[in-house]
PDB file of C-alpha atoms and ligand atoms in Angstrom:
ATOM      1  CA  UNK A 241      92.380   7.467  43.886  1.00  0.00           C
ATOM      2  CA  UNK A 242      90.482   9.542  41.499  1.00  0.00           C
ATOM      3  CA  UNK A 243      90.032   9.510  37.852  1.00  0.00           C
ATOM      4  CA  UNK A 244      88.732  12.280  35.685  1.00  0.00           C
ATOM      5  CA  UNK A 245      86.936  11.588  32.814  1.00  0.00           C
ATOM      6  CA  UNK A 246      85.110  13.731  30.298  1.00  0.00           C
ATOM      7  CA  UNK A 247      81.606  12.784  29.806  1.00  0.00           C
ATOM      8  CA  UNK A 248      82.103  11.308  26.382  1.00  0.00           C
ATOM      9  CA  UNK A 249      84.790   8.958  28.048  1.00  0.00           C
ATOM     10  CA  UNK A 250      82.728   8.136  31.059  1.00  0.00           C
ATOM     11  CA  UNK A 251      79.717   6.871  28.912  1.00  0.00           C
ATOM     12  CA  UNK A 252      82.261   4.881  26.220  1.00  0.00           C
ATOM     13  CA  UNK A 253      83.303   3.537  29.813  1.00  0.00           C
ATOM     14  CA  UNK A 254      80.142   2.642  30.726  1.00  0.00           C
ATOM     15  CA  UNK A 255      79.358   0.991  27.369  1.00  0.00           C
ATOM     16  CA  UNK A 256      82.655  -1.440  27.163  1.00  0.00           C
ATOM     17  CA  UNK A 257      81.450  -2.501  30.479  1.00  0.00           C
ATOM     18  CA  UNK A 258      78.282  -3.696  28.966  1.00  0.00           C
ATOM     19  CA  UNK A 259      76.044  -1.005  30.382  1.00  0.00           C
ATOM     20  CA  UNK A 260      73.569  -0.029  27.738  1.00  0.00           C
ATOM     21  CA  UNK A 261      70.426   0.746  30.193  1.00  0.00           C
ATOM     22  CA  UNK A 262      70.146   3.597  32.641  1.00  0.00           C
ATOM     23  CA  UNK A 263      68.144   3.577  35.941  1.00  0.00           C
ATOM     24  CA  UNK A 264      67.484   5.820  38.848  1.00  0.00           C
ATOM     25  CA  UNK A 265      68.138   5.397  42.681  1.00  0.00           C
ATOM     26  CA  UNK A 266      64.413   5.373  42.470  1.00  0.00           C
ATOM     27  CA  UNK A 267      61.654   3.553  40.529  1.00  0.00           C
ATOM     28  CA  UNK A 268      59.500   6.001  38.582  1.00  0.00           C
ATOM     29  CA  UNK A 269      56.076   5.332  37.772  1.00  0.00           C
ATOM     30  CA  UNK A 270      55.762   6.703  34.287  1.00  0.00           C
ATOM     31  CA  UNK A 271      52.181   6.010  33.805  1.00  0.00           C
ATOM     32  CA  UNK A 272      51.591   8.835  36.466  1.00  0.00           C
ATOM     33  CA  UNK A 273      53.954  11.327  35.109  1.00  0.00           C
ATOM     34  CA  UNK A 274      52.485  14.246  32.950  1.00  0.00           C
ATOM     35  CA  UNK A 275      51.979  13.384  29.187  1.00  0.00           C
ATOM     36  CA  UNK A 276      55.142  15.361  27.724  1.00  0.00           C
ATOM     37  CA  UNK A 277      54.005  18.381  25.787  1.00  0.00           C
ATOM     38  CA  UNK A 278      53.731  17.477  21.964  1.00  0.00           C
ATOM     39  CA  UNK A 279      56.825  18.434  19.679  1.00  0.00           C
ATOM     40  CA  UNK A 280      57.045  21.544  17.726  1.00  0.00           C
ATOM     41  CA  UNK A 281      55.067  21.353  14.563  1.00  0.00           C
ATOM     42  CA  UNK A 282      57.686  21.538  11.993  1.00  0.00           C
ATOM     43  CA  UNK A 283      57.856  24.806  10.125  1.00  0.00           C
ATOM     44  CA  UNK A 284      56.525  24.715   6.402  1.00  0.00           C
ATOM     45  CA  UNK A 285      58.984  25.270   3.700  1.00  0.00           C
ATOM     46  CA  UNK A 286      59.099  28.495   2.292  1.00  0.00           C
ATOM     47  CA  UNK A 287      57.157  29.089  -1.201  1.00  0.00           C
ATOM     48  CA  UNK A 288      59.481  28.413  -4.064  1.00  0.00           C
ATOM     49  CA  UNK A 289      59.935  31.755  -5.054  1.00  0.00           C
ATOM     50  CA  UNK A 290      61.048  33.150  -1.479  1.00  0.00           C
ATOM     51  CA  UNK A 291      64.495  31.922  -0.208  1.00  0.00           C
ATOM     52  CA  UNK A 292      64.697  30.361   2.773  1.00  0.00           C
ATOM     53  CA  UNK A 293      65.550  32.469   6.126  1.00  0.00           C
ATOM     54  CA  UNK A 294      69.279  31.793   6.950  1.00  0.00           C
ATOM     55  CA  UNK A 295      70.136  29.306   9.312  1.00  0.00           C
ATOM     56  CA  UNK A 296      70.270  31.200  12.968  1.00  0.00           C
ATOM     57  CA  UNK A 297      73.735  31.432  13.999  1.00  0.00           C
ATOM     58  CA  UNK A 298      73.487  30.313  17.719  1.00  0.00           C
ATOM     59  CA  UNK A 299      70.220  28.322  17.001  1.00  0.00           C
ATOM     60  CA  UNK A 300      70.086  25.085  19.929  1.00  0.00           C
ATOM     61  CA  UNK A 301      71.334  21.815  18.698  1.00  0.00           C
ATOM     62  CA  UNK A 302      68.606  19.722  17.045  1.00  0.00           C
ATOM     63  CA  UNK A 303      69.040  15.919  17.971  1.00  0.00           C
ATOM     64  CA  UNK A 304      69.151  13.682  14.335  1.00  0.00           C
ATOM     65  CA  UNK A 305      65.450  13.092  13.094  1.00  0.00           C
ATOM     66  CA  UNK A 306      64.026   9.911  13.882  1.00  0.00           C
ATOM     67  CA  UNK A 307      64.638   7.138  11.541  1.00  0.00           C
ATOM     68  CA  UNK A 308      62.372   7.261   8.884  1.00  0.00           C
ATOM     69  CA  UNK A 309      59.156   3.973   9.259  1.00  0.00           C
ATOM     70  CA  UNK A 310      60.248   0.588   7.989  1.00  0.00           C
ATOM     71  CA  UNK A 311      58.965   0.271   4.681  1.00  0.00           C
ATOM     72  CA  UNK A 312      60.480   3.611   3.794  1.00  0.00           C
ATOM     73  CA  UNK A 313      64.197   3.059   5.046  1.00  0.00           C
ATOM     74  CA  UNK A 314      63.853  -0.616   3.293  1.00  0.00           C
ATOM     75  CA  UNK A 315      63.182   1.304   0.125  1.00  0.00           C
ATOM     76  CA  UNK A 316      66.109   3.447   0.617  1.00  0.00           C
ATOM     77  CA  UNK A 317      68.330   0.762   1.493  1.00  0.00           C
ATOM     78  CA  UNK A 318      67.367  -0.736  -1.831  1.00  0.00           C
ATOM     79  CA  UNK A 319      67.964   2.274  -3.987  1.00  0.00           C
ATOM     80  CA  UNK A 320      71.276   2.717  -1.928  1.00  0.00           C
ATOM     81  CA  UNK A 321      72.256  -0.965  -2.057  1.00  0.00           C
ATOM     82  CA  UNK A 322      71.989  -0.881  -5.885  1.00  0.00           C
ATOM     83  CA  UNK A 323      74.450   1.669  -6.662  1.00  0.00           C
ATOM     84  CA  UNK A 324      77.003  -0.203  -4.860  1.00  0.00           C
ATOM     85  CA  UNK A 325      79.302  -1.669  -7.123  1.00  0.00           C
ATOM     86  CA  UNK A 326      82.467  -2.832  -4.854  1.00  0.00           C
ATOM     87  CA  UNK A 327      82.235  -4.396  -1.156  1.00  0.00           C
ATOM     88  CA  UNK A 328      84.058  -0.733  -0.114  1.00  0.00           C
ATOM     89  CA  UNK A 329      81.499   1.073  -1.492  1.00  0.00           C
ATOM     90  CA  UNK A 330      78.646  -1.329   0.073  1.00  0.00           C
ATOM     91  CA  UNK A 331      80.753  -0.823   3.373  1.00  0.00           C
ATOM     92  CA  UNK A 332      80.671   2.956   3.413  1.00  0.00           C
ATOM     93  CA  UNK A 333      76.745   3.135   2.318  1.00  0.00           C
ATOM     94  CA  UNK A 334      76.140   0.797   5.430  1.00  0.00           C
ATOM     95  CA  UNK A 335      78.136   2.950   7.706  1.00  0.00           C
ATOM     96  CA  UNK A 336      76.326   6.289   6.417  1.00  0.00           C
ATOM     97  CA  UNK A 337      72.903   4.668   6.413  1.00  0.00           C
ATOM     98  CA  UNK A 338      70.393   6.408   8.761  1.00  0.00           C
ATOM     99  CA  UNK A 339      67.467   4.535   8.542  1.00  0.00           C
ATOM    100  CA  UNK A 340      67.516   2.280  11.407  1.00  0.00           C
ATOM    101  CA  UNK A 341      67.313   3.218  15.198  1.00  0.00           C
ATOM    102  CA  UNK A 342      69.145   0.301  16.216  1.00  0.00           C
ATOM    103  CA  UNK A 343      72.502   1.911  14.380  1.00  0.00           C
ATOM    104  CA  UNK A 344      72.521   4.728  17.157  1.00  0.00           C
ATOM    105  CA  UNK A 345      72.800   2.641  20.018  1.00  0.00           C
ATOM    106  CA  UNK A 346      75.647   0.525  18.010  1.00  0.00           C
ATOM    107  CA  UNK A 347      79.140   1.417  18.217  1.00  0.00           C
ATOM    108  CA  UNK A 348      80.266  -0.534  15.382  1.00  0.00           C
ATOM    109  CA  UNK A 349      78.856  -1.465  12.054  1.00  0.00           C
ATOM    110  CA  UNK A 350      80.051  -4.860  11.902  1.00  0.00           C
ATOM    111  CA  UNK A 351      80.716  -5.464   8.014  1.00  0.00           C
ATOM    112  CA  UNK A 352      82.428  -8.756   7.516  1.00  0.00           C
ATOM    113  CA  UNK A 353      85.342 -10.604   8.238  1.00  0.00           C
ATOM    114  CA  UNK A 354      87.434 -13.335   6.067  1.00  0.00           C
ATOM    115  CA  UNK A 355      88.106 -13.421   2.368  1.00  0.00           C
ATOM    116  CA  UNK A 356      85.869 -11.946  -0.152  1.00  0.00           C
ATOM    117  CA  UNK A 357      87.488 -14.134  -2.861  1.00  0.00           C
ATOM    118  CA  UNK A 358      85.977 -17.302  -1.074  1.00  0.00           C
ATOM    119  CA  UNK A 359      83.883 -19.923  -2.130  1.00  0.00           C
ATOM    120  CA  UNK A 360      81.924 -19.877   0.923  1.00  0.00           C
ATOM    121  CA  UNK A 361      80.037 -17.211   2.587  1.00  0.00           C
ATOM    122  CA  UNK A 362      78.387 -17.875   5.939  1.00  0.00           C
ATOM    123  CA  UNK A 363      75.731 -15.557   6.834  1.00  0.00           C
ATOM    124  CA  UNK A 364      74.889 -15.140  10.776  1.00  0.00           C
ATOM    125  CA  UNK A 365      71.758 -13.238  12.354  1.00  0.00           C
ATOM    126  CA  UNK A 366      73.408  -9.810  14.158  1.00  0.00           C
ATOM    127  CA  UNK A 367      76.498  -8.773  15.810  1.00  0.00           C
ATOM    128  CA  UNK A 368      76.471  -9.505  19.721  1.00  0.00           C
ATOM    129  CA  UNK A 369      78.483  -6.955  22.460  1.00  0.00           C
ATOM    130  CA  UNK A 370      82.069  -8.663  21.324  1.00  0.00           C
ATOM    131  CA  UNK A 371      81.042  -8.057  17.974  1.00  0.00           C
ATOM    132  CA  UNK A 372      79.973  -4.781  18.480  1.00  0.00           C
ATOM    133  CA  UNK A 373      83.228  -3.648  20.568  1.00  0.00           C
ATOM    134  CA  UNK A 374      85.767  -5.041  17.459  1.00  0.00           C
ATOM    135  CA  UNK A 375      83.946  -4.424  14.691  1.00  0.00           C
ATOM    136  CA  UNK A 376      84.020  -7.842  13.512  1.00  0.00           C
ATOM    137  CA  UNK A 377      81.515 -10.681  12.702  1.00  0.00           C
ATOM    138  CA  UNK A 378      81.587 -13.828  15.436  1.00  0.00           C
ATOM    139  CA  UNK A 379      84.307 -12.933  17.528  1.00  0.00           C
ATOM    140  CA  UNK A 380      83.123 -14.051  20.309  1.00  0.00           C
ATOM    141  CA  UNK A 381      81.505 -17.438  21.917  1.00  0.00           C
ATOM    142  CA  UNK A 382      79.363 -18.552  19.078  1.00  0.00           C
ATOM    143  CA  UNK A 383      82.826 -17.348  16.915  1.00  0.00           C
ATOM    144  CA  UNK A 384      84.846 -19.126  18.338  1.00  0.00           C
ATOM    145  CA  UNK A 385      82.339 -22.469  17.953  1.00  0.00           C
ATOM    146  CA  UNK A 386      81.810 -21.118  14.251  1.00  0.00           C
ATOM    147  CA  UNK A 387      85.314 -21.501  13.802  1.00  0.00           C
ATOM    148  CA  UNK A 388      85.588 -25.093  15.096  1.00  0.00           C
ATOM    149  CA  UNK A 389      82.624 -25.669  13.193  1.00  0.00           C
ATOM    150  CA  UNK A 390      84.479 -24.773  10.021  1.00  0.00           C
ATOM    151  CA  UNK A 391      87.478 -26.124  10.902  1.00  0.00           C
ATOM    152  CA  UNK A 392      86.095 -29.789  11.059  1.00  0.00           C
ATOM    153  CA  UNK A 393      85.203 -29.380   7.692  1.00  0.00           C
ATOM    154  CA  UNK A 394      88.663 -27.979   6.330  1.00  0.00           C
ATOM    155  CA  UNK A 395      87.624 -24.230   6.458  1.00  0.00           C
ATOM    156  CA  UNK A 396      88.640 -21.090   8.043  1.00  0.00           C
ATOM    157  CA  UNK A 397      88.463 -17.357   7.801  1.00  0.00           C
ATOM    158  CA  UNK A 398      90.987 -17.694   4.979  1.00  0.00           C
ATOM    159  CA  UNK A 399      88.680 -19.671   2.657  1.00  0.00           C
ATOM    160  CA  UNK A 400      85.222 -18.281   3.949  1.00  0.00           C
ATOM    161  CA  UNK A 401      83.475 -14.928   3.972  1.00  0.00           C
ATOM    162  CA  UNK A 402      81.712 -14.118   7.165  1.00  0.00           C
ATOM    163  CA  UNK A 403      79.079 -11.595   7.644  1.00  0.00           C
ATOM    164  CA  UNK A 404      75.445 -11.073   9.347  1.00  0.00           C
ATOM    165  CA  UNK A 405      72.277  -9.988   8.115  1.00  0.00           C
ATOM    166  CA  UNK A 406      71.908  -7.234  10.143  1.00  0.00           C
ATOM    167  CA  UNK A 407      75.195  -5.250  10.752  1.00  0.00           C
ATOM    168  CA  UNK A 408      74.220  -3.410  14.184  1.00  0.00           C
ATOM    169  CA  UNK A 409      74.000  -5.001  17.460  1.00  0.00           C
ATOM    170  CA  UNK A 410      70.393  -5.367  19.024  1.00  0.00           C
ATOM    171  CA  UNK A 411      70.472  -3.750  21.850  1.00  0.00           C
ATOM    172  CA  UNK A 412      70.472  -6.317  25.034  1.00  0.00           C
ATOM    173  CA  UNK A 413      70.803  -9.203  22.264  1.00  0.00           C
ATOM    174  CA  UNK A 414      67.430  -9.394  21.632  1.00  0.00           C
ATOM    175  CA  UNK A 415      66.631 -10.819  17.911  1.00  0.00           C
ATOM    176  CA  UNK A 416      66.393  -8.475  15.022  1.00  0.00           C
ATOM    177  CA  UNK A 417      62.746  -7.601  14.515  1.00  0.00           C
ATOM    178  CA  UNK A 418      61.298  -8.377  10.962  1.00  0.00           C
ATOM    179  CA  UNK A 419      60.881  -4.500  10.031  1.00  0.00           C
ATOM    180  CA  UNK A 420      64.847  -4.535  10.977  1.00  0.00           C
ATOM    181  CA  UNK A 421      65.896  -7.475   8.923  1.00  0.00           C
ATOM    182  CA  UNK A 422      63.814  -6.234   5.686  1.00  0.00           C
ATOM    183  CA  UNK A 423      65.822  -2.753   6.154  1.00  0.00           C
ATOM    184  CA  UNK A 424      68.773  -4.641   5.887  1.00  0.00           C
ATOM    185  CA  UNK A 425      67.793  -7.234   3.311  1.00  0.00           C
ATOM    186  CA  UNK A 426      68.652  -4.983   0.186  1.00  0.00           C
ATOM    187  CA  UNK A 427      72.308  -4.560   1.757  1.00  0.00           C
ATOM    188  CA  UNK A 428      72.873  -8.502   2.557  1.00  0.00           C
ATOM    189  CA  UNK A 429      71.261  -9.296  -0.773  1.00  0.00           C
ATOM    190  CA  UNK A 430      74.134  -6.756  -2.893  1.00  0.00           C
ATOM    191  CA  UNK A 431      76.323  -8.201   0.005  1.00  0.00           C
ATOM    192  CA  UNK A 432      76.057 -11.794  -1.609  1.00  0.00           C
ATOM    193  CA  UNK A 433      75.886 -10.167  -5.726  1.00  0.00           C
ATOM    194  CA  UNK A 434      79.372  -8.376  -4.891  1.00  0.00           C
ATOM    195  CA  UNK A 435      81.229 -11.418  -3.027  1.00  0.00           C
ATOM    196  CA  UNK A 436      79.392 -13.930  -6.031  1.00  0.00           C
ATOM    197  CA  UNK A 437      79.901 -17.169  -3.742  1.00  0.00           C
ATOM    198  CA  UNK A 438      80.124 -20.435  -4.972  1.00  0.00           C
ATOM    199  CA  UNK A 439      77.823 -21.678  -1.577  1.00  0.00           C
ATOM    200  CA  UNK A 440      75.838 -20.171   1.109  1.00  0.00           C
ATOM    201  CA  UNK A 441      76.244 -21.429   4.645  1.00  0.00           C
ATOM    202  CA  UNK A 442      73.015 -19.421   6.686  1.00  0.00           C
ATOM    203  CA  UNK A 443      73.478 -19.854  10.464  1.00  0.00           C
ATOM    204  CA  UNK A 444      70.194 -19.926  12.621  1.00  0.00           C
ATOM    205  CA  UNK A 445      66.402 -19.238  11.706  1.00  0.00           C
ATOM    206  CA  UNK A 446      66.835 -15.590  11.690  1.00  0.00           C
ATOM    207  CA  UNK A 447      69.467 -15.640   8.583  1.00  0.00           C
ATOM    208  CA  UNK A 448      67.762 -18.711   6.911  1.00  0.00           C
ATOM    209  CA  UNK A 449      64.218 -17.470   6.454  1.00  0.00           C
ATOM    210  CA  UNK A 450      65.009 -14.182   6.028  1.00  0.00           C
ATOM    211  CA  UNK A 451      67.367 -15.376   2.551  1.00  0.00           C
ATOM    212  CA  UNK A 452      65.615 -18.274   1.575  1.00  0.00           C
ATOM    213  CA  UNK A 453      62.021 -15.876   1.924  1.00  0.00           C
ATOM    214  CA  UNK A 454      60.660 -19.484   3.979  1.00  0.00           C
ATOM    215  CA  UNK A 455      58.425 -18.964   6.884  1.00  0.00           C
ATOM    216  CA  UNK A 456      59.429 -22.250   8.598  1.00  0.00           C
ATOM    217  CA  UNK A 457      61.938 -22.439  11.776  1.00  0.00           C
ATOM    218  CA  UNK A 458      65.361 -23.429  11.540  1.00  0.00           C
ATOM    219  CA  UNK A 459      64.456 -27.209  12.279  1.00  0.00           C
ATOM    220  CA  UNK A 460      62.744 -27.656   8.955  1.00  0.00           C
ATOM    221  CA  UNK A 461      64.841 -25.515   7.351  1.00  0.00           C
ATOM    222  CA  UNK A 462      68.091 -26.888   8.182  1.00  0.00           C
ATOM    223  CA  UNK A 463      70.154 -29.955   6.643  1.00  0.00           C
ATOM    224  CA  UNK A 464      68.554 -29.513   2.968  1.00  0.00           C
ATOM    225  CA  UNK A 465      69.745 -27.473  -0.207  1.00  0.00           C
ATOM    226  CA  UNK A 466      67.748 -24.259  -1.214  1.00  0.00           C
ATOM    227  CA  UNK A 467      69.057 -22.319  -4.311  1.00  0.00           C
ATOM    228  CA  UNK A 468      69.366 -18.649  -3.298  1.00  0.00           C
ATOM    229  CA  UNK A 469      68.846 -16.414  -6.283  1.00  0.00           C
ATOM    230  CA  UNK A 470      68.744 -12.622  -7.093  1.00  0.00           C
ATOM    231  CA  UNK A 471      69.068 -10.357 -10.243  1.00  0.00           C
ATOM    232  CA  UNK A 472      72.969  -9.596  -9.962  1.00  0.00           C
ATOM    233  CA  UNK A 473      73.741 -13.131  -9.371  1.00  0.00           C
ATOM    234  CA  UNK A 474      75.038 -15.180 -12.548  1.00  0.00           C
ATOM    235  CA  UNK A 475      73.166 -18.379 -11.231  1.00  0.00           C
ATOM    236  CA  UNK A 476      71.874 -19.429  -8.237  1.00  0.00           C
ATOM    237  CA  UNK A 477      73.886 -20.250  -5.383  1.00  0.00           C
ATOM    238  CA  UNK A 478      73.228 -23.090  -3.422  1.00  0.00           C
ATOM    239  CA  UNK A 479      72.233 -23.012   0.264  1.00  0.00           C
ATOM    240  CA  UNK A 480      72.753 -24.829   3.350  1.00  0.00           C
ATOM    241  CA  UNK A 481      70.671 -23.633   6.590  1.00  0.00           C
ATOM    242  CA  UNK A 482      72.034 -24.823   9.992  1.00  0.00           C
ATOM    243  CA  UNK A 483      71.555 -24.246  13.562  1.00  0.00           C
ATOM    244  CA  UNK A 484      73.363 -20.641  15.048  1.00  0.00           C
ATOM    245  CA  UNK A 485      76.724 -21.668  16.918  1.00  0.00           C
ATOM    246  CA  UNK A 486      74.949 -19.579  19.986  1.00  0.00           C
ATOM    247  CA  UNK A 487      71.942 -22.404  19.683  1.00  0.00           C
ATOM    248  CA  UNK A 488      74.656 -24.786  19.724  1.00  0.00           C
ATOM    249  CA  UNK A 489      76.713 -23.731  23.077  1.00  0.00           C
ATOM    250  CA  UNK A 490      73.059 -24.005  24.411  1.00  0.00           C
ATOM    251  CA  UNK A 491      71.968 -27.055  23.252  1.00  0.00           C
ATOM    252  CA  UNK A 492      74.905 -29.120  22.962  1.00  0.00           C
ATOM    253  CA  UNK A 493      72.908 -32.405  21.687  1.00  0.00           C
ATOM    254  CA  UNK A 494      72.159 -30.573  18.194  1.00  0.00           C
ATOM    255  CA  UNK A 495      75.683 -30.516  17.417  1.00  0.00           C
ATOM    256  CA  UNK A 496      75.406 -33.849  15.738  1.00  0.00           C
ATOM    257  CA  UNK A 497      72.685 -32.370  13.302  1.00  0.00           C
ATOM    258  CA  UNK A 498      75.178 -29.535  12.464  1.00  0.00           C
ATOM    259  CA  UNK A 499      77.965 -31.558  11.758  1.00  0.00           C
ATOM    260  CA  UNK A 500      75.573 -33.612   9.319  1.00  0.00           C
ATOM    261  CA  UNK A 501      74.864 -30.323   7.685  1.00  0.00           C
ATOM    262  CA  UNK A 502      78.586 -29.381   7.307  1.00  0.00           C
ATOM    263  CA  UNK A 503      79.562 -32.679   6.242  1.00  0.00           C
ATOM    264  CA  UNK A 504      76.660 -32.156   3.117  1.00  0.00           C
ATOM    265  CA  UNK A 505      78.599 -28.627   2.715  1.00  0.00           C
ATOM    266  CA  UNK A 506      82.052 -30.521   2.636  1.00  0.00           C
ATOM    267  CA  UNK A 507      80.878 -33.082   0.008  1.00  0.00           C
ATOM    268  CA  UNK A 508      79.355 -30.525  -2.138  1.00  0.00           C
ATOM    269  CA  UNK A 509      82.606 -28.335  -2.053  1.00  0.00           C
ATOM    270  CA  UNK A 510      84.598 -31.653  -3.075  1.00  0.00           C
ATOM    271  CA  UNK A 511      82.102 -32.096  -6.415  1.00  0.00           C
ATOM    272  CA  UNK A 512      79.862 -34.254  -4.672  1.00  0.00           C
ATOM    273  CA  UNK A 513      76.071 -33.470  -4.902  1.00  0.00           C
TER     274      UNK A 513
HETATM  275  N1  URA B 192      75.499 -14.195  16.230  1.00  0.00           N
HETATM  276  C1  URA B 192      75.513 -13.689  14.972  1.00  0.00           C
HETATM  277  O1  URA B 192      74.620 -14.061  14.498  1.00  0.00           O
HETATM  278  N2  URA B 192      76.801 -12.911  14.550  1.00  0.00           N
HETATM  279  C2  URA B 192      77.818 -12.530  15.140  1.00  0.00           C
HETATM  280  O2  URA B 192      78.424 -11.729  14.400  1.00  0.00           O
HETATM  281  C3  URA B 192      77.756 -13.116  16.083  1.00  0.00           C
HETATM  282  C4  URA B 192      76.957 -13.874  17.070  1.00  0.00           C
END
């Protein structure tokens, strides 16, 4: 039996099967390969008093330009995020944002799940493959454990709001780089402002150190209350960092500490300090 698929369908089939890199039959010695010719220099813009030449009707299709350097992208992100006054606008802005290469290899912009009116906002690191496919945070194995962790203190997705620092899947499930996190930070900061939660749960070192602006690792940051502040919030929000569920899946012995952290969250939610 043969199945005829158009090239784009075939590509989608490969991506769904988890194939995100291509290798040939034969190894290629890229050090021995001749250097590619430098890209053609961009044409200088026409002088202000001369109109630009009309676009050529049959110009060869051009690839999207590479994303801007991280610092520039972070500045752009800050401007864009500041203009968003609703969660829908923020989601649309992220979907239209073109400042990070990782977005081009991701299938979805994974924005959030749960209840935006909830008191508790949970922030992870970045989507994995399942999240990228479904467009929702924490739906894979880590997500199942997160659901059980939340249930252990009487919470679920109707009483929490769940998102990530980075909304696009880093290829091969690598950690997002500091530059990628820096570009996404204005968006996640605005996300917190728009939700205006009573309490934050930060999952894992990447989320904790980015949002608390601390250099210590998760082992030192977890289990302690921090105040998360930003100009658009009416007051500082208490934040508890704990282990990421993916780490707990690999290190079940750490679940005891995560349980203690969650008990502190439960106590605080029920009015205790
Ligand atoms: N890990 C995360 O940090 N976020 C997800 O959404 C899934 C796995």
